[in-house]
């Protein structure tokens, strides 16, 4: 990493300037400027073995794939998509695409064929690279398909790379050049296309430095999947920019394998979705000796308090929660960097991270809400140098902005605390209005999750003829807990005693699992749909 100015503001300005330059070059920024012998990625194989990939090896491999793209007529602005797991092939395709100025389209491997097809068509992809096990999901279309692994000789990625003439250079695209074309997760409607310019990466470099606190001597592991914004930028792009080795675990998440890799690699910095920490917490696999963890972080959904009750006691560390969106990057959280760190507090989002200015607005007007008053979480655009989002692909006007254009509206409800921190309440469309009370489901979920019988939970609004809406809780019990009427009553009373009488669930549904999106977010809309159908 380059030496940092003494001022945090100055460091952010330096990062923004680097990625906003007209001559900014993705391949140089992420690979070519780093020592060839430095390790870019360590891949943890399913059998526990590890394989390193150096920046020099990655440069050579990506030049060969860039040569393949050149032969296929792919150049600046063309879309290259992948349907691939974490692998050397994946990062080779990414860097090779950016080397010729192409725009990368990530696809999550848990997507079904229809979701893959809609995104390929929406992005107007020219090339698709898929793992052999995923290739059946890729439909015929205007795109060229290459297969990583398997026995499809005609479409073999390896054969094309071996035969290609390397593309020796790279392609500057400038800060406003299109870099990634991805889609929102679609939890509140059809997925929308978001095109990230290269300068969007500045926010993720700042995030790794200040929010995650990654240092030159860190052994860094982001457990998120690169098929989504957090995994793509936190696990792949930003570590490459900083020249920091990133650990990528192949295959699905496994508690025992995760602990083993942490010990064997000496992982110091670990970030993952709250779901991962909950699985580590409730697993019967013991926490091993020999951990060297120094910093823990999470993102993707609000972090409920029971995670840090466990982490603080068992690991001697607290998980720092962070908030972001595909459109924005990561604007809020509890930063690890000592120059901006604040104490971690339960049921709190944290503060605006360096390079961002956030506030809470009264509903329907561009005026700040009072301290403690629930309102619309918003980004002050002019005061946020890391802000790049201007609208969705193919849409001239976005309802994400206030009428005066000053604020970006996140679609989430929150409140400002007296100390300047923010408290998440809910998605705007998840809020429960019961007998005149506005209740954020996260507040109730946070209390329920602290009960020792609860492994996971979700709270939604159900229909109620008298009160308009009723609080319905869906609870997954821990494996060793028996399902009884007495427990249901106990869970309701737990909320009444620990939070508020008016927020006590009307009904508690004990279920084997919760519906989730491919990225692991709970689908509260699906739970509401089930309730509506049950009352017909």
Coordinates of C-alpha atoms in Angstrom, one line a residue:
X1 CA 0.0 0.0 0.0
X2 CA 1.1 3.6 -0.6
X3 CA 1.9 5.8 2.3
X4 CA -1.2 7.6 3.6
X5 CA -1.5 11.3 4.3
X6 CA -2.1 12.2 7.9
X7 CA -5.6 13.4 7.2
X8 CA -8.3 10.8 6.6
X9 CA -10.1 13.4 4.4
X10 CA -6.8 13.8 2.5
X11 CA -6.5 10.1 2.0
X12 CA -10.0 9.8 0.6
X13 CA -9.4 12.7 -1.7
X14 CA -6.2 11.0 -3.0
X15 CA -8.0 7.7 -3.7
X16 CA -10.8 9.6 -5.5
X17 CA -8.3 11.5 -7.6
X18 CA -6.6 8.2 -8.6
X19 CA -9.7 6.5 -9.8
X20 CA -11.2 9.7 -11.4
X21 CA -8.2 10.4 -13.6
X22 CA -8.9 10.4 -17.4
X23 CA -6.1 7.9 -17.8
X24 CA -7.2 5.5 -15.1
X25 CA -6.4 2.0 -16.2
X26 CA -8.1 -1.0 -14.4
X27 CA -5.5 -3.6 -15.2
X28 CA -2.6 -1.3 -14.0
X29 CA -4.4 -0.2 -10.9
X30 CA -5.3 -3.8 -9.9
X31 CA -2.4 -5.9 -11.1
X32 CA 0.4 -4.6 -13.3
X33 CA 1.8 -2.0 -10.8
X34 CA 2.3 -4.6 -8.1
X35 CA 5.4 -6.8 -7.6
X36 CA 5.1 -9.9 -9.8
X37 CA 6.1 -12.2 -7.0
X38 CA 3.5 -10.9 -4.5
X39 CA 0.6 -13.2 -3.8
X40 CA -2.7 -11.9 -5.1
X41 CA -5.0 -14.8 -4.0
X42 CA -4.8 -17.9 -1.9
X43 CA -7.4 -20.4 -2.9
X44 CA -8.6 -22.9 -0.2
X45 CA -9.5 -26.1 -1.9
X46 CA -12.4 -28.4 -0.6
X47 CA -9.8 -30.9 0.7
X48 CA -8.1 -28.1 2.8
X49 CA -5.1 -27.6 0.6
X50 CA -4.2 -24.2 -0.6
X51 CA -2.9 -22.8 -3.9
X52 CA -1.4 -19.3 -4.4
X53 CA -1.7 -17.1 -7.4
X54 CA 0.8 -14.3 -7.8
X55 CA 0.3 -11.0 -9.4
X56 CA 2.8 -12.0 -12.1
X57 CA 0.9 -15.2 -12.9
X58 CA -2.4 -13.3 -12.9
X59 CA -1.0 -10.7 -15.3
X60 CA 0.2 -13.4 -17.7
X61 CA -3.1 -15.4 -17.5
X62 CA -5.2 -12.3 -18.0
X63 CA -3.2 -11.2 -21.0
X64 CA -3.9 -14.6 -22.6
X65 CA -7.7 -14.3 -21.9
X66 CA -7.6 -10.8 -23.2
X67 CA -6.2 -12.2 -26.4
X68 CA -9.2 -14.6 -26.6
X69 CA -11.5 -11.6 -26.2
X70 CA -9.7 -9.7 -28.9
X71 CA -10.1 -12.6 -31.3
X72 CA -13.9 -12.6 -30.5
X73 CA -14.1 -8.9 -31.3
X74 CA -14.6 -7.8 -27.7
X75 CA -13.4 -4.3 -26.9
X76 CA -14.1 -1.3 -24.7
X77 CA -17.7 -1.2 -23.5
X78 CA -18.7 -4.7 -24.5
X79 CA -20.1 -6.9 -21.7
X80 CA -18.4 -10.1 -20.5
X81 CA -20.4 -12.2 -18.0
X82 CA -19.4 -15.1 -15.8
X83 CA -21.3 -17.9 -14.0
X84 CA -18.4 -19.2 -12.0
X85 CA -17.4 -20.1 -8.5
X86 CA -14.3 -18.7 -6.8
X87 CA -11.3 -19.9 -8.8
X88 CA -8.1 -18.8 -10.6
X89 CA -10.1 -18.9 -13.8
X90 CA -12.7 -16.5 -12.4
X91 CA -10.1 -13.8 -11.5
X92 CA -8.3 -14.4 -14.8
X93 CA -11.5 -13.7 -16.7
X94 CA -12.3 -10.6 -14.7
X95 CA -8.9 -9.0 -15.1
X96 CA -8.6 -10.1 -18.8
X97 CA -12.0 -8.4 -19.5
X98 CA -10.9 -5.2 -17.8
X99 CA -7.6 -5.3 -19.7
X100 CA -9.4 -4.9 -23.0
X101 CA -11.8 -2.3 -21.6
X102 CA -14.8 -4.6 -21.4
X103 CA -17.5 -4.3 -18.7
X104 CA -17.9 -7.2 -16.3
X105 CA -21.3 -8.8 -15.6
X106 CA -21.3 -11.0 -12.5
X107 CA -23.8 -13.8 -12.2
X108 CA -24.4 -15.7 -8.9
X109 CA -24.0 -19.5 -9.3
X110 CA -27.2 -20.1 -7.3
X111 CA -29.3 -18.4 -10.0
X112 CA -31.7 -20.5 -11.9
X113 CA -31.7 -20.5 -15.7
X114 CA -34.4 -17.8 -16.0
X115 CA -32.5 -15.4 -13.8
X116 CA -29.3 -16.0 -15.8
X117 CA -31.1 -15.4 -19.1
X118 CA -32.8 -12.2 -18.0
X119 CA -29.5 -10.7 -16.8
X120 CA -27.6 -11.7 -19.9
X121 CA -30.2 -10.1 -22.0
X122 CA -30.5 -7.0 -19.8
X123 CA -26.8 -6.4 -20.0
X124 CA -26.5 -7.3 -23.7
X125 CA -23.7 -9.7 -23.0
X126 CA -21.2 -10.5 -25.8
X127 CA -19.3 -13.3 -24.0
X128 CA -20.3 -15.6 -21.2
X129 CA -17.8 -17.8 -19.3
X130 CA -19.4 -20.6 -17.2
X131 CA -18.1 -23.4 -15.0
X132 CA -18.9 -26.8 -16.6
X133 CA -21.4 -27.5 -13.7
X134 CA -23.2 -24.2 -14.4
X135 CA -23.2 -24.2 -18.2
X136 CA -26.6 -25.8 -18.6
X137 CA -28.1 -22.6 -17.2
X138 CA -26.7 -20.5 -20.0
X139 CA -29.2 -20.3 -22.9
X140 CA -28.5 -19.9 -26.5
X141 CA -28.3 -16.3 -27.5
X142 CA -26.3 -13.6 -29.2
X143 CA -23.4 -14.2 -26.9
X144 CA -20.4 -16.6 -27.2
X145 CA -20.2 -19.2 -24.5
X146 CA -16.9 -20.5 -23.1
X147 CA -16.7 -23.4 -20.5
X148 CA -14.2 -23.6 -17.7
X149 CA -13.5 -27.3 -16.9
X150 CA -15.5 -30.3 -18.2
X151 CA -15.1 -32.0 -21.5
X152 CA -16.7 -29.6 -24.0
X153 CA -13.7 -29.3 -26.3
X154 CA -15.4 -26.9 -28.7
X155 CA -16.1 -24.3 -26.1
X156 CA -13.2 -25.0 -23.8
X157 CA -11.9 -21.9 -22.0
X158 CA -8.5 -23.6 -21.4
X159 CA -8.1 -24.5 -25.0
X160 CA -8.9 -21.0 -26.3
X161 CA -6.5 -19.4 -23.7
X162 CA -3.7 -21.8 -24.6
X163 CA -4.1 -21.0 -28.3
X164 CA -4.5 -17.3 -28.0
X165 CA -2.0 -14.6 -28.8
X166 CA -1.5 -12.6 -25.5
X167 CA -2.9 -9.1 -25.4
X168 CA 0.3 -7.5 -24.0
X169 CA -1.1 -4.1 -23.0
X170 CA -4.1 -2.7 -21.2
X171 CA -6.8 -0.2 -21.8
X172 CA -7.3 3.0 -19.9
X173 CA -11.0 3.8 -19.5
X174 CA -10.9 6.8 -17.2
X175 CA -12.9 7.3 -14.0
X176 CA -16.2 7.6 -15.8
X177 CA -15.6 4.5 -17.9
X178 CA -18.0 1.7 -17.4
X179 CA -16.4 -1.0 -15.2
X180 CA -19.1 -3.4 -13.9
X181 CA -22.7 -3.9 -15.0
X182 CA -24.6 -5.8 -12.3
X183 CA -28.2 -6.1 -11.0
X184 CA -29.8 -5.4 -7.7
X185 CA -31.0 -8.4 -5.8
X186 CA -34.6 -7.7 -6.6
X187 CA -36.0 -8.2 -3.1
X188 CA -38.5 -5.3 -3.7
X189 CA -39.2 -5.8 -7.4
X190 CA -37.6 -6.8 -10.6
X191 CA -33.8 -6.6 -10.6
X192 CA -32.5 -3.3 -11.9
X193 CA -29.3 -2.8 -13.8
X194 CA -26.6 -0.7 -12.2
X195 CA -23.5 0.3 -14.2
X196 CA -20.5 1.1 -12.0
X197 CA -17.9 3.5 -13.4
X198 CA -14.3 2.8 -12.5
X199 CA -14.3 5.6 -9.9
X200 CA -16.8 3.5 -7.9
X201 CA -13.8 1.4 -6.9
X202 CA -12.5 4.3 -4.9
X203 CA -15.3 3.8 -2.4
X204 CA -14.2 0.2 -1.9
X205 CA -10.6 0.9 -1.5
X206 CA -11.6 3.5 1.2
X207 CA -13.8 0.8 2.7
X208 CA -11.1 -1.7 3.0
X209 CA -8.7 0.8 4.5
X210 CA -11.0 2.5 7.0
X211 CA -14.0 0.4 7.6
X212 CA -12.4 -3.1 7.5
X213 CA -9.0 -1.7 8.7
X214 CA -7.0 -4.0 6.4
X215 CA -3.3 -3.4 6.8
X216 CA -0.2 -4.4 4.9
X217 CA 0.5 -7.2 7.3
X218 CA -3.1 -8.5 7.3
X219 CA -4.1 -12.0 6.3
X220 CA -7.4 -11.0 4.8
X221 CA -10.5 -13.1 4.1
X222 CA -13.8 -12.0 2.8
X223 CA -16.3 -14.9 2.8
X224 CA -18.9 -13.3 0.5
X225 CA -19.5 -14.6 -3.0
X226 CA -18.2 -12.5 -5.9
X227 CA -21.5 -13.0 -7.7
X228 CA -22.7 -10.0 -5.6
X229 CA -21.4 -6.5 -5.1
X230 CA -19.9 -7.0 -1.6
X231 CA -18.0 -10.2 -2.5
X232 CA -16.9 -8.9 -5.9
X233 CA -15.4 -5.7 -4.5
X234 CA -14.4 -6.7 -1.0
X235 CA -13.0 -10.1 -1.9
X236 CA -11.5 -9.4 -5.4
X237 CA -11.3 -5.9 -6.6
X238 CA -10.3 -3.8 -3.6
X239 CA -7.6 -6.3 -2.3
X240 CA -6.1 -6.3 -5.8
X241 CA -6.0 -2.5 -5.8
X242 CA -4.2 -2.5 -2.5
X243 CA -1.9 -5.3 -3.4
X244 CA -3.1 -7.4 -0.4
X245 CA -3.5 -11.1 -0.6
X246 CA -7.1 -12.2 -0.5
X247 CA -8.3 -15.7 0.7
X248 CA -10.9 -17.3 -1.5
X249 CA -12.5 -20.6 -0.3
X250 CA -13.7 -22.8 -3.1
X251 CA -17.0 -24.7 -2.7
X252 CA -19.8 -24.0 -0.3
X253 CA -19.5 -22.7 3.3
X254 CA -18.5 -25.2 5.9
X255 CA -18.0 -24.4 9.5
X256 CA -15.2 -26.9 10.2
X257 CA -13.3 -26.0 7.0
X258 CA -13.6 -22.3 7.8
X259 CA -12.1 -22.7 11.3
X260 CA -9.4 -24.9 9.9
X261 CA -8.4 -22.5 7.2
X262 CA -8.4 -19.6 9.6
X263 CA -5.9 -21.4 11.8
X264 CA -3.7 -22.7 9.1
X265 CA -3.5 -19.4 7.2
X266 CA -3.2 -17.2 10.2
X267 CA -6.2 -15.1 9.2
X268 CA -6.3 -11.8 11.0
X269 CA -9.2 -10.0 9.2
X270 CA -12.4 -11.8 8.4
X271 CA -15.6 -10.4 7.0
X272 CA -18.8 -12.2 6.0
X273 CA -22.6 -12.0 6.0
X274 CA -24.4 -12.1 9.4
X275 CA -25.7 -15.5 8.4
X276 CA -22.2 -16.9 8.5
X277 CA -21.5 -15.6 12.0
X278 CA -24.8 -17.1 13.1
X279 CA -23.8 -20.5 11.7
X280 CA -20.5 -20.3 13.4
X281 CA -22.3 -19.4 16.7
X282 CA -24.8 -22.3 16.7
X283 CA -22.6 -25.0 15.2
X284 CA -21.5 -27.9 17.3
X285 CA -18.0 -27.7 15.8
X286 CA -15.8 -26.2 18.5
X287 CA -13.9 -23.0 18.1
X288 CA -10.3 -24.1 17.6
X289 CA -7.2 -23.0 19.4
X290 CA -4.6 -21.1 17.5
X291 CA -6.8 -18.4 15.9
X292 CA -5.0 -15.1 15.1
X293 CA -8.1 -13.0 14.4
X294 CA -7.8 -9.3 15.0
X295 CA -10.7 -7.7 13.2
X296 CA -14.2 -9.1 12.4
X297 CA -16.8 -7.4 10.1
X298 CA -20.2 -8.1 8.6
X299 CA -22.5 -6.7 5.9
X300 CA -25.6 -7.7 3.9
X301 CA -28.2 -7.6 6.7
X302 CA -28.4 -5.9 10.1
X303 CA -26.3 -7.7 12.7
X304 CA -28.5 -8.9 15.6
X305 CA -27.1 -8.6 19.1
X306 CA -26.7 -12.3 19.9
X307 CA -23.8 -12.5 17.4
X308 CA -21.6 -10.1 19.4
X309 CA -22.7 -11.7 22.7
X310 CA -21.1 -14.9 21.3
X311 CA -18.1 -13.3 19.5
X312 CA -17.2 -11.1 22.5
X313 CA -17.2 -14.0 24.9
X314 CA -15.9 -16.8 22.6
X315 CA -13.4 -14.9 20.3
X316 CA -12.6 -11.8 22.4
X317 CA -13.6 -9.6 19.5
X318 CA -16.7 -7.8 18.4
X319 CA -18.1 -8.0 14.8
X320 CA -18.2 -4.5 13.3
X321 CA -21.4 -4.2 11.2
X322 CA -21.4 -2.3 7.9
X323 CA -24.2 -1.1 5.6
X324 CA -24.2 -0.7 1.9
X325 CA -26.1 -1.1 -1.4
X326 CA -25.2 -2.2 -4.9
X327 CA -25.9 1.4 -6.0
X328 CA -23.7 3.0 -3.4
X329 CA -21.0 0.8 -2.1
X330 CA -20.5 1.0 1.7
X331 CA -21.4 4.3 3.3
X332 CA -22.1 3.4 6.9
X333 CA -20.7 1.3 9.6
X334 CA -18.4 0.8 12.6
X335 CA -14.9 1.4 11.2
X336 CA -11.9 -0.5 12.4
X337 CA -9.2 2.0 11.5
X338 CA -8.0 3.7 14.7
X339 CA -8.3 7.2 13.3
X340 CA -12.0 6.8 12.8
X341 CA -13.0 3.9 15.1
X342 CA -16.0 4.3 17.5
X343 CA -17.3 1.8 20.1
X344 CA -19.5 -0.9 18.7
X345 CA -23.1 -0.7 19.9
X346 CA -25.9 -3.3 19.5
X347 CA -28.8 -2.6 17.1
X348 CA -26.9 0.3 15.6
X349 CA -25.6 0.8 12.1
X350 CA -22.6 3.0 13.0
X351 CA -21.7 6.3 11.4
X352 CA -21.0 7.7 8.0
X353 CA -17.7 6.2 6.8
X354 CA -15.0 8.5 5.4
X355 CA -16.0 10.0 2.1
X356 CA -19.7 9.8 2.9
X357 CA -22.3 12.1 4.4
X358 CA -25.6 10.5 5.5
X359 CA -28.7 11.7 7.4
X360 CA -32.3 10.8 8.1
X361 CA -35.0 12.8 6.4
X362 CA -38.6 13.4 7.3
X363 CA -40.9 11.5 5.0
X364 CA -42.0 13.3 1.8
X365 CA -39.7 16.4 2.4
X366 CA -36.0 17.1 2.2
X367 CA -35.7 18.2 5.8
X368 CA -33.8 16.3 8.5
X369 CA -35.7 14.3 11.0
X370 CA -35.2 15.0 14.7
X371 CA -32.9 12.9 16.8
X372 CA -34.7 9.7 17.6
X373 CA -37.4 10.2 14.9
X374 CA -37.7 7.5 12.3
X375 CA -37.3 8.7 8.7
X376 CA -35.8 8.0 5.3
X377 CA -32.1 7.1 5.3
X378 CA -30.4 9.4 2.8
X379 CA -27.0 10.3 1.3
X380 CA -26.1 14.0 0.9
X381 CA -24.7 13.8 -2.6
X382 CA -22.6 16.9 -2.8
X383 CA -20.9 16.1 0.6
X384 CA -20.1 12.5 -0.5
X385 CA -17.1 12.4 -2.8
X386 CA -17.4 8.6 -3.1
X387 CA -20.9 8.8 -4.5
X388 CA -21.2 7.7 -8.2
X389 CA -24.8 6.5 -8.7
X390 CA -26.9 8.6 -11.0
X391 CA -29.6 6.2 -12.1
X392 CA -30.5 2.7 -13.3
X393 CA -29.4 1.4 -16.6
X394 CA -31.9 2.4 -19.3
X395 CA -33.9 4.7 -17.0
X396 CA -33.5 8.4 -17.3
X397 CA -35.3 9.3 -14.1
X398 CA -34.9 7.5 -10.8
X399 CA -37.2 7.8 -7.8
X400 CA -34.1 7.2 -5.7
X401 CA -33.5 11.0 -5.5
X402 CA -35.3 13.8 -3.8
X403 CA -37.0 16.3 -6.0
X404 CA -34.3 18.9 -5.5
X405 CA -31.6 16.4 -6.4
X406 CA -29.7 16.9 -3.1
X407 CA -30.2 13.5 -1.6
X408 CA -30.1 9.9 -2.6
X409 CA -32.9 7.9 -0.9
X410 CA -31.8 4.4 0.2
X411 CA -35.3 3.0 0.6
X412 CA -34.5 2.1 4.2
X413 CA -35.9 3.6 7.4
X414 CA -33.6 4.7 10.2
X415 CA -33.2 7.1 13.1
X416 CA -30.3 9.3 14.3
X417 CA -29.1 8.8 17.8
X418 CA -27.9 11.6 20.0
X419 CA -24.3 10.5 19.6
X420 CA -24.4 10.8 15.8
X421 CA -24.8 7.1 15.2
X422 CA -27.6 5.7 13.1
X423 CA -30.2 3.0 14.0
X424 CA -31.7 0.8 11.3
X425 CA -35.4 0.3 11.4
X426 CA -36.5 -1.6 8.3
X427 CA -36.8 -1.4 4.5
X428 CA -39.5 1.2 3.8
X429 CA -41.8 -1.5 2.5
X430 CA -41.2 -3.8 5.5
X431 CA -42.3 -1.4 8.2
X432 CA -45.3 -2.7 10.3
X433 CA -48.1 -0.2 11.1
X434 CA -50.2 -1.6 13.9
X435 CA -52.9 0.4 15.8
X436 CA -51.1 3.6 14.9
X437 CA -47.6 2.3 15.9
X438 CA -44.8 2.2 13.3
X439 CA -42.7 -0.8 14.2
X440 CA -39.4 -1.8 12.5
X441 CA -39.1 -5.5 12.2
X442 CA -35.4 -5.4 12.9
X443 CA -36.1 -4.1 16.5
X444 CA -38.3 -7.1 17.2
X445 CA -36.0 -9.6 15.5
X446 CA -33.0 -8.3 17.5
X447 CA -34.8 -9.1 20.7
X448 CA -36.1 -12.5 19.6
X449 CA -32.6 -13.6 18.3
X450 CA -31.2 -13.1 21.8
X451 CA -33.4 -15.9 23.2
X452 CA -31.2 -19.0 23.7
X453 CA -33.7 -21.2 21.8
X454 CA -33.6 -19.1 18.6
X455 CA -31.3 -19.9 15.7
X456 CA -32.8 -17.5 13.2
X457 CA -35.9 -15.3 13.0
X458 CA -37.8 -12.9 10.8
X459 CA -40.7 -10.5 11.6
X460 CA -43.3 -9.3 9.1
X461 CA -46.7 -7.7 9.1
X462 CA -49.8 -10.0 8.9
X463 CA -53.4 -8.9 8.2
X464 CA -55.5 -7.9 11.2
X465 CA -59.1 -6.7 10.9
X466 CA -59.0 -4.6 14.1
X467 CA -55.4 -3.2 14.2
X468 CA -54.7 -3.1 10.5
X469 CA -51.6 -5.2 10.8
X470 CA -50.3 -7.7 13.3
X471 CA -46.7 -8.7 14.1
X472 CA -46.0 -12.2 12.9
X473 CA -42.7 -13.8 13.9
X474 CA -41.2 -16.8 12.0
X475 CA -38.6 -18.6 14.2
X476 CA -36.1 -21.3 13.4
X477 CA -35.2 -23.1 16.6
X478 CA -31.8 -24.4 17.5
X479 CA -31.3 -28.2 16.9
X480 CA -31.5 -29.2 20.5
X481 CA -34.7 -27.2 21.3
X482 CA -38.2 -28.9 21.5
X483 CA -41.1 -27.2 19.8
X484 CA -43.8 -26.6 22.5
X485 CA -46.7 -24.2 23.1
X486 CA -45.0 -23.1 26.2
X487 CA -41.9 -22.0 24.2
X488 CA -44.1 -20.0 21.8
X489 CA -45.6 -18.1 24.8
X490 CA -42.2 -17.6 26.2
X491 CA -40.9 -16.1 23.0
X492 CA -43.8 -13.6 22.9
X493 CA -43.2 -12.6 26.5
X494 CA -39.5 -12.3 25.8
X495 CA -40.3 -9.5 23.3
X496 CA -42.7 -7.9 25.7
X497 CA -40.3 -7.8 28.6
X498 CA -37.1 -7.0 26.6
X499 CA -38.5 -4.5 24.1
X500 CA -42.1 -3.3 24.3
X501 CA -45.6 -4.6 25.1
X502 CA -47.1 -3.2 21.8
X503 CA -44.4 -5.0 19.8
X504 CA -45.2 -8.4 21.2
X505 CA -45.8 -10.8 18.2
X506 CA -49.4 -11.7 17.7
X507 CA -48.3 -15.1 16.4
X508 CA -45.0 -17.0 16.5
X509 CA -44.6 -19.6 13.7
X510 CA -42.0 -22.2 14.4
X511 CA -40.5 -23.2 11.0
X512 CA -37.7 -25.4 9.8
X513 CA -36.1 -22.6 7.6
X514 CA -36.6 -19.1 6.3
X515 CA -36.9 -18.2 2.6
X516 CA -33.9 -16.4 1.4
X517 CA -32.5 -14.8 -1.7
X518 CA -29.5 -16.3 -3.5
X519 CA -27.3 -13.9 -1.6
X520 CA -28.7 -15.1 1.8
X521 CA -31.0 -12.2 2.6
X522 CA -34.3 -13.2 4.2
X523 CA -37.3 -12.8 1.9
X524 CA -39.8 -11.1 4.1
X525 CA -42.0 -10.4 1.0
X526 CA -42.3 -14.2 0.6
X527 CA -43.4 -14.6 4.3
X528 CA -46.0 -11.9 3.8
X529 CA -47.3 -13.7 0.7
X530 CA -47.6 -16.9 2.7
X531 CA -49.6 -15.2 5.4
X532 CA -52.0 -13.6 2.8
X533 CA -52.6 -16.9 1.1
X534 CA -53.3 -18.6 4.5
X535 CA -56.1 -16.1 5.3
X536 CA -57.9 -16.5 2.0

